[in-house]
Amino acid sequence: MSTSSLKSLQTSTLTTLLSTPTQPWKILIYDPHCRSIVSPLLTVSGLRSRGVTLHLALDSNRTGVPGVEVVYFVEANEENVKRIIQDIERNLYTADIHIFFPSKLPRPLLETLGRGLHSLNAVNRVKTLQDVYCDFRCQLDLFDLMVPESFNKSIGGTELEMEQFCSVVSSKLLSLLSVLQIIPIIRTPPNSCSSLIASQTSKLLKDHPITGPRVPLIICDRDLYPDGLWWHESCYLPLLYDVLSGSGEKVGGVDIGSGEFLREYGYKSFPDVVEGNSTVLKGIEASEARLRNAGEVSDLQSAVDDLPKLMDKKKEVESHTGLLQAAMEKIGERQIPMLVDLESRLSSCSDKVAKEVTDVLKSEEISLEDKLRLASIAGLHGFESSVVSSWFSLLPPSPCLDFVMQRRSLKMNVKPSPPTSSHGGDLLAAAGSVLGGVGAELVREAGRKVERLKGKGSMRDLTRAVSAVLEGGKEDHEWEYWDVKLKEPRVNDVRDRPGRSTKGGKVVVLMVGGGGFGEYGNLREGLGREWEVIYGGTEIKTAKKFLNDVTG
Amino acid sequence: MQVSRLNDLHAFTSSLPPLTASPPPLPPTPAATLETLKNFHNSSSSLSLKIASTAEKLQLLSSVVKKNSIFMDDSKKVNGMVDEIKRDLESIHQTMSSLDSTLSSARTSIPSSTRDHSIAILSTLKTTVTTTATEFKQVLLTRSSSLKTSSDRKKKFGRTGGLAERGKLQSLKTINLTQSTVSPSKLGVTHRGVGRVGEDGLVRPGIKSTKSIGGADEVVSVQYYNQTEGGGESGGHIMTPLEMQVMEEGEEQTQLLIPSGGEYLEQRAEAVSQIESSITELGGVFQKLAVMIGEHKELVERVEDNVEQAHGNVEGGMGQLMQTLEGLRSGRMLGIKITAVMVLFIIFFITFLA
């Protein structure tokens, strides 16, 4: 898949970094920031196999290991630089020292480091000093630029703060582009925070030229498409992150970092996943039984080879079975299938749907968070203003609703787009019967509740906009166009833009203000197979976190 | 994109004025630590060399075993190699346990990071050894299974040659020969190959060779016949001269490779028992290794901050507890103060107003 290649590219960057020392054994020292870059990519054994015997936190209380080379991989900030100088002063590591920064080391810090080393007469001890440009982390398929509180930074603050925010984001974006090895053609909504980022990124790219193919890079603002993170999802992975508390590679305390099952089923609808889980499990069990009963010598040989692999696979699938069961309970509790179904019908803007929304908002069984999400999404659709106000009056006043009202007034000036597609909610009556395969009564029980989850999501606003930009729709003319290869990167006149040569290929989408798994799922589905979507945000967050951000 | 900034650094530091005072001396590393570490590194590097050479030998052995999976003509050579590798593994194991004990004995004298570093190296080496040993076991298993197959075949086809049976076979053969249209001269050629083992890998479906070694002169009959259940070509299939020739060639090869029957069998039995004993011995080594590896289960874990998170949580909990304690204390203090004031008042009232 696309972003597994992002993962492998980032991993190979880290591997080159770790193979710089001449000795086979070395010590890796990182700070929390760089640990979050390393941890999704390399396990402890992965580090071991690359010769890293110890991986230590820079700020921990370390004792020295004489005669062993040390690799520092830390964020470029003053405190870290001082720590490194302190280490040298204490003579903790007597062999060569290699220092790597994930982003550019600013000149003042370089001077601090130089002065410190000079005063200790240890300049020659440092054998490597590199800016690696890999300042982002992979979260499963998504990239995460690790800018905390990015939503509020992207919509408010003074000019200076905005400038700072944009320069941080663009330098991290440069890291992403350099790891992906692509030259971007940047598209952004007009006069937005994204277009500031685009201009800064173009400047950076002039100083740090990258070689590679040209790929459209769409930078978009969360506050223009706030609904993206609020939708209730029917796909497996987004649903997992929504209902079970999860961060990074761990959901509900289970490490789902890699594995074929997730790759295949991550963005399939929930009942499909349940079904797939049971068939895969059955298949594994069958081949396991076959191997175990193998009588022939040749079979025995293959059994010895295959059995461990098979057991690993089985373990992985079983962990997903556990997750599925846990998720189903929550899904039933929160009535998510009903919400998904209702949300997918919002685009019709009919009175019947409006009435249903009112009923749900009045209902006691739905949590306030889910109600807020539903009301906000519904508020951004083309219902009558009176209807929307009546919905909002049903809920306790919240800054979130004010925000939605404001967005709505902006959006309604633009003519609402016609409904794109409807769902296929009744497709899945059959799914429930298949659920039995997993065996657990619990699963079957909850399976009935999620039957309706199979509805195929319609294209949401962002997906529609992105596909219009890529395929020459309305937004293609409106959005800004930045070509870093030109002397003046910003192209104002539509006629000066080169025509599209191919349909399909890679496309990078960056959400300023935070992205989520659900949005990625909708983009993937909406753009179809010909586009390989590399998606991420200035941070990766859940609907809940985004509600909090908006609420302030 | 990796941009080296070393030149920038050097340019900057060379622009700095030379040091007026000599820098403070670096704190020395304790000599004992250095010595231990040096020893450890030396022996670990020699160990890893040894492991590499063993792996190389193993590769050689595995290729030999695979090549000769049926005709164990150089079983002596193979046995020698097996012995050698076994010895190597044992000595590696010994070195490792001695390293282990050195480490644990030096537990107090060297700093924790150094020890962790050494332990990590050792455990990596252990993992390598385990994989090597596993491969070794695989090779042995392959060998023993191939030996078993051939001895099974031997049993099946080898000892059936009673006199009576031979007669029967002879008659069968004649029947078959009458069926076939191969010219007598060709048949003669075929008979040159008679008496050798037919298990040369060229035995194809539809052709079954039966052989009996009956006594010293090894009079054997081989018959070619077509199995009726042999698929599409069943029934009246007649062997083409080419097929015959191929078969004959195969048999001639066999002839070259195999010594006379009895000796060969004995050798084989010996080899099998040897392998079995070495597998048992290996079992012991494996058990020890398993114990060692068991200590390093954490290998699959991610570099996560769980431990630190837990630590932070514990600290936070401690802080809360301390606050509560403080609160309780101040509450108590307040209570005591109020009581004291009350008591004072009461005394005041009693003494002055009563």
PDB file of C-alpha atoms in Angstrom, chain A residues 34-198:
ATOM      1  CA  CYS A  34      12.448  11.421  18.374  1.00  0.00           C
ATOM      2  CA  ARG A  35      11.307   8.361  20.220  1.00  0.00           C
ATOM      3  CA  SER A  36       7.854   8.899  18.808  1.00  0.00           C
ATOM      4  CA  ILE A  37       9.460   8.974  15.351  1.00  0.00           C
ATOM      5  CA  VAL A  38      11.353   5.732  15.987  1.00  0.00           C
ATOM      6  CA  SER A  39       8.787   3.749  17.937  1.00  0.00           C
ATOM      7  CA  PRO A  40       6.235   3.029  15.186  1.00  0.00           C
ATOM      8  CA  LEU A  41       8.986   1.837  12.866  1.00  0.00           C
ATOM      9  CA  LEU A  42      11.430  -0.221  14.878  1.00  0.00           C
ATOM     10  CA  THR A  43      10.840  -2.623  17.699  1.00  0.00           C
ATOM     11  CA  VAL A  44      13.462  -3.355  20.298  1.00  0.00           C
ATOM     12  CA  SER A  45      14.575  -6.376  18.323  1.00  0.00           C
ATOM     13  CA  GLY A  46      14.663  -4.254  15.183  1.00  0.00           C
ATOM     14  CA  LEU A  47      17.019  -1.886  16.927  1.00  0.00           C
ATOM     15  CA  ARG A  48      19.067  -4.831  18.180  1.00  0.00           C
ATOM     16  CA  SER A  49      19.461  -6.254  14.736  1.00  0.00           C
ATOM     17  CA  ARG A  50      20.801  -2.869  13.666  1.00  0.00           C
ATOM     18  CA  GLY A  51      23.386  -3.083  16.415  1.00  0.00           C
ATOM     19  CA  VAL A  52      21.730  -0.837  18.972  1.00  0.00           C
ATOM     20  CA  THR A  53      22.371  -2.374  22.363  1.00  0.00           C
ATOM     21  CA  LEU A  54      20.888   0.364  24.480  1.00  0.00           C
ATOM     22  CA  HIS A  55      18.251   2.959  23.688  1.00  0.00           C
ATOM     23  CA  LEU A  56      18.128   5.619  26.327  1.00  0.00           C
ATOM     24  CA  ALA A  57      16.220   8.815  26.903  1.00  0.00           C
ATOM     25  CA  LEU A  58      18.371  11.913  26.783  1.00  0.00           C
ATOM     26  CA  ASP A  59      16.865  13.316  29.951  1.00  0.00           C
ATOM     27  CA  SER A  60      17.171  10.129  31.966  1.00  0.00           C
ATOM     28  CA  ASN A  61      19.870   9.579  34.501  1.00  0.00           C
ATOM     29  CA  ARG A  62      22.461   7.744  32.461  1.00  0.00           C
ATOM     30  CA  THR A  63      25.732   6.193  33.448  1.00  0.00           C
ATOM     31  CA  GLY A  64      28.581   5.988  31.009  1.00  0.00           C
ATOM     32  CA  VAL A  65      29.618   3.183  28.719  1.00  0.00           C
ATOM     33  CA  PRO A  66      33.278   3.693  27.842  1.00  0.00           C
ATOM     34  CA  GLY A  67      34.574   2.759  24.432  1.00  0.00           C
ATOM     35  CA  VAL A  68      31.232   2.436  22.692  1.00  0.00           C
ATOM     36  CA  GLU A  69      30.063   4.733  19.935  1.00  0.00           C
ATOM     37  CA  VAL A  70      26.973   6.763  20.643  1.00  0.00           C
ATOM     38  CA  VAL A  71      24.252   8.029  18.317  1.00  0.00           C
ATOM     39  CA  TYR A  72      22.258  11.034  19.449  1.00  0.00           C
ATOM     40  CA  PHE A  73      18.911  11.454  17.691  1.00  0.00           C
ATOM     41  CA  VAL A  74      17.260  14.467  19.271  1.00  0.00           C
ATOM     42  CA  GLU A  75      15.120  17.440  18.375  1.00  0.00           C
ATOM     43  CA  ALA A  76      17.100  20.566  17.582  1.00  0.00           C
ATOM     44  CA  ASN A  77      16.551  22.705  20.666  1.00  0.00           C
ATOM     45  CA  GLU A  78      18.744  24.442  23.157  1.00  0.00           C
ATOM     46  CA  GLU A  79      18.129  22.132  26.071  1.00  0.00           C
ATOM     47  CA  ASN A  80      19.083  19.067  24.065  1.00  0.00           C
ATOM     48  CA  VAL A  81      22.262  20.672  22.769  1.00  0.00           C
ATOM     49  CA  LYS A  82      23.242  21.579  26.315  1.00  0.00           C
ATOM     50  CA  ARG A  83      22.558  18.046  27.468  1.00  0.00           C
ATOM     51  CA  ILE A  84      24.866  16.668  24.803  1.00  0.00           C
ATOM     52  CA  ILE A  85      27.640  19.032  25.864  1.00  0.00           C
ATOM     53  CA  GLN A  86      27.074  17.969  29.458  1.00  0.00           C
ATOM     54  CA  ASP A  87      27.464  14.329  28.476  1.00  0.00           C
ATOM     55  CA  ILE A  88      30.797  15.095  26.854  1.00  0.00           C
ATOM     56  CA  GLU A  89      31.880  17.047  29.896  1.00  0.00           C
ATOM     57  CA  ARG A  90      31.055  14.117  32.136  1.00  0.00           C
ATOM     58  CA  ASN A  91      32.924  11.877  29.703  1.00  0.00           C
ATOM     59  CA  LEU A  92      30.101   9.349  29.622  1.00  0.00           C
ATOM     60  CA  TYR A  93      30.938   7.908  26.225  1.00  0.00           C
ATOM     61  CA  THR A  94      34.597   7.873  25.330  1.00  0.00           C
ATOM     62  CA  ALA A  95      34.337   6.725  21.714  1.00  0.00           C
ATOM     63  CA  ASP A  96      33.092   8.607  18.640  1.00  0.00           C
ATOM     64  CA  ILE A  97      29.969  10.704  18.849  1.00  0.00           C
ATOM     65  CA  HIS A  98      27.333  10.971  16.115  1.00  0.00           C
ATOM     66  CA  ILE A  99      24.644  13.609  16.347  1.00  0.00           C
ATOM     67  CA  PHE A 100      21.503  13.671  14.221  1.00  0.00           C
ATOM     68  CA  PHE A 101      18.695  16.181  14.238  1.00  0.00           C
ATOM     69  CA  PRO A 102      15.346  15.357  12.607  1.00  0.00           C
ATOM     70  CA  SER A 103      15.040  18.915  11.316  1.00  0.00           C
ATOM     71  CA  LYS A 104      17.394  21.747  10.541  1.00  0.00           C
ATOM     72  CA  LEU A 105      19.699  22.812  13.365  1.00  0.00           C
ATOM     73  CA  PRO A 106      19.431  26.594  13.524  1.00  0.00           C
ATOM     74  CA  ARG A 107      22.643  28.577  13.290  1.00  0.00           C
ATOM     75  CA  PRO A 108      22.529  29.930  16.896  1.00  0.00           C
ATOM     76  CA  LEU A 109      22.265  26.400  18.237  1.00  0.00           C
ATOM     77  CA  LEU A 110      25.115  25.273  16.021  1.00  0.00           C
ATOM     78  CA  GLU A 111      27.172  28.035  17.566  1.00  0.00           C
ATOM     79  CA  THR A 112      26.163  27.026  21.078  1.00  0.00           C
ATOM     80  CA  LEU A 113      27.232  23.486  20.302  1.00  0.00           C
ATOM     81  CA  GLY A 114      30.480  24.700  18.703  1.00  0.00           C
ATOM     82  CA  ARG A 115      31.372  26.871  21.678  1.00  0.00           C
ATOM     83  CA  GLY A 116      30.624  24.076  24.124  1.00  0.00           C
ATOM     84  CA  LEU A 117      32.697  21.548  22.225  1.00  0.00           C
ATOM     85  CA  HIS A 118      35.511  24.051  21.726  1.00  0.00           C
ATOM     86  CA  SER A 119      35.772  24.855  25.410  1.00  0.00           C
ATOM     87  CA  LEU A 120      36.073  21.137  26.163  1.00  0.00           C
ATOM     88  CA  ASN A 121      38.511  20.704  23.303  1.00  0.00           C
ATOM     89  CA  ALA A 122      36.265  17.964  21.998  1.00  0.00           C
ATOM     90  CA  VAL A 123      35.328  19.218  18.531  1.00  0.00           C
ATOM     91  CA  ASN A 124      37.042  16.282  16.888  1.00  0.00           C
ATOM     92  CA  ARG A 125      35.192  13.777  19.001  1.00  0.00           C
ATOM     93  CA  VAL A 126      32.038  14.549  17.023  1.00  0.00           C
ATOM     94  CA  LYS A 127      32.305  12.472  13.898  1.00  0.00           C
ATOM     95  CA  THR A 128      28.862  13.155  12.471  1.00  0.00           C
ATOM     96  CA  LEU A 129      26.577  16.152  12.689  1.00  0.00           C
ATOM     97  CA  GLN A 130      23.590  15.917  10.395  1.00  0.00           C
ATOM     98  CA  ASP A 131      20.203  17.379   9.690  1.00  0.00           C
ATOM     99  CA  VAL A 132      18.266  14.331   8.586  1.00  0.00           C
ATOM    100  CA  TYR A 133      14.928  15.902   7.561  1.00  0.00           C
ATOM    101  CA  CYS A 134      12.632  13.189   8.846  1.00  0.00           C
ATOM    102  CA  ASP A 135      10.619  15.208  11.306  1.00  0.00           C
ATOM    103  CA  PHE A 136       7.290  13.422  11.224  1.00  0.00           C
ATOM    104  CA  ARG A 137       5.985  10.174  12.489  1.00  0.00           C
ATOM    105  CA  CYS A 138       3.980   7.431  10.898  1.00  0.00           C
ATOM    106  CA  GLN A 139       0.741   6.467  12.532  1.00  0.00           C
ATOM    107  CA  LEU A 140      -0.239   3.254  10.805  1.00  0.00           C
ATOM    108  CA  ASP A 141      -0.880   4.533   7.269  1.00  0.00           C
ATOM    109  CA  LEU A 142      -1.027   8.190   8.151  1.00  0.00           C
ATOM    110  CA  PHE A 143       1.709  10.727   8.652  1.00  0.00           C
ATOM    111  CA  ASP A 144       1.655  12.986  11.661  1.00  0.00           C
ATOM    112  CA  LEU A 145       3.644  16.205  11.650  1.00  0.00           C
ATOM    113  CA  MET A 146       3.465  16.410  15.434  1.00  0.00           C
ATOM    114  CA  VAL A 147       2.405  20.007  15.897  1.00  0.00           C
ATOM    115  CA  PRO A 148       0.362  20.081  19.096  1.00  0.00           C
ATOM    116  CA  GLU A 149      -2.745  22.285  19.313  1.00  0.00           C
ATOM    117  CA  SER A 150      -2.473  22.914  15.608  1.00  0.00           C
ATOM    118  CA  PHE A 151      -6.148  23.644  15.058  1.00  0.00           C
ATOM    119  CA  ASN A 152      -6.314  26.662  17.306  1.00  0.00           C
ATOM    120  CA  LYS A 153      -2.940  27.854  16.067  1.00  0.00           C
ATOM    121  CA  SER A 154      -4.151  27.650  12.490  1.00  0.00           C
ATOM    122  CA  ILE A 155      -7.258  29.785  13.024  1.00  0.00           C
ATOM    123  CA  GLY A 156      -6.232  32.344  15.604  1.00  0.00           C
ATOM    124  CA  GLY A 157      -3.399  34.249  17.114  1.00  0.00           C
ATOM    125  CA  THR A 158      -1.379  37.232  16.096  1.00  0.00           C
ATOM    126  CA  GLU A 159       0.333  37.583  12.786  1.00  0.00           C
ATOM    127  CA  LEU A 160       3.640  36.652  14.338  1.00  0.00           C
ATOM    128  CA  GLU A 161       2.227  33.515  15.906  1.00  0.00           C
ATOM    129  CA  MET A 162       0.664  32.568  12.609  1.00  0.00           C
ATOM    130  CA  GLU A 163       3.964  33.132  10.853  1.00  0.00           C
ATOM    131  CA  GLN A 164       5.713  30.919  13.369  1.00  0.00           C
ATOM    132  CA  PHE A 165       3.130  28.193  13.070  1.00  0.00           C
ATOM    133  CA  CYS A 166       3.377  28.192   9.306  1.00  0.00           C
ATOM    134  CA  SER A 167       7.157  28.019   9.336  1.00  0.00           C
ATOM    135  CA  VAL A 168       7.079  25.069  11.727  1.00  0.00           C
ATOM    136  CA  VAL A 169       4.561  23.231   9.578  1.00  0.00           C
ATOM    137  CA  SER A 170       6.380  23.973   6.345  1.00  0.00           C
ATOM    138  CA  SER A 171       9.723  22.773   7.686  1.00  0.00           C
ATOM    139  CA  LYS A 172       8.097  19.526   8.745  1.00  0.00           C
ATOM    140  CA  LEU A 173       6.393  19.290   5.404  1.00  0.00           C
ATOM    141  CA  LEU A 174       9.805  19.600   3.802  1.00  0.00           C
ATOM    142  CA  SER A 175      10.872  16.548   5.848  1.00  0.00           C
ATOM    143  CA  LEU A 176       7.913  14.596   4.560  1.00  0.00           C
ATOM    144  CA  LEU A 177       8.589  15.547   0.954  1.00  0.00           C
ATOM    145  CA  SER A 178      12.256  14.701   1.264  1.00  0.00           C
ATOM    146  CA  VAL A 179      11.521  11.268   2.701  1.00  0.00           C
ATOM    147  CA  LEU A 180       8.895  10.629   0.026  1.00  0.00           C
ATOM    148  CA  GLN A 181      11.240  12.045  -2.602  1.00  0.00           C
ATOM    149  CA  ILE A 182       8.669  13.981  -4.537  1.00  0.00           C
ATOM    150  CA  ILE A 183       8.476  17.473  -5.955  1.00  0.00           C
ATOM    151  CA  PRO A 184       5.067  18.839  -5.112  1.00  0.00           C
ATOM    152  CA  ILE A 185       2.608  20.856  -7.120  1.00  0.00           C
ATOM    153  CA  ILE A 186       0.842  22.503  -4.231  1.00  0.00           C
ATOM    154  CA  ARG A 187      -2.882  23.240  -4.265  1.00  0.00           C
ATOM    155  CA  THR A 188      -4.538  25.169  -1.463  1.00  0.00           C
ATOM    156  CA  PRO A 189      -7.870  26.866  -0.823  1.00  0.00           C
ATOM    157  CA  PRO A 190      -7.522  30.586  -1.583  1.00  0.00           C
ATOM    158  CA  ASN A 191      -6.458  33.046   1.131  1.00  0.00           C
ATOM    159  CA  SER A 192      -6.123  30.520   3.891  1.00  0.00           C
ATOM    160  CA  CYS A 193      -3.560  29.451   6.413  1.00  0.00           C
ATOM    161  CA  SER A 194      -2.665  26.685   3.971  1.00  0.00           C
ATOM    162  CA  SER A 195      -1.673  29.132   1.292  1.00  0.00           C
ATOM    163  CA  LEU A 196       0.764  30.773   3.736  1.00  0.00           C
ATOM    164  CA  ILE A 197       2.240  27.349   4.367  1.00  0.00           C
ATOM    165  CA  ALA A 198       2.411  26.708   0.650  1.00  0.00           C
TER     166      ALA A 198
END
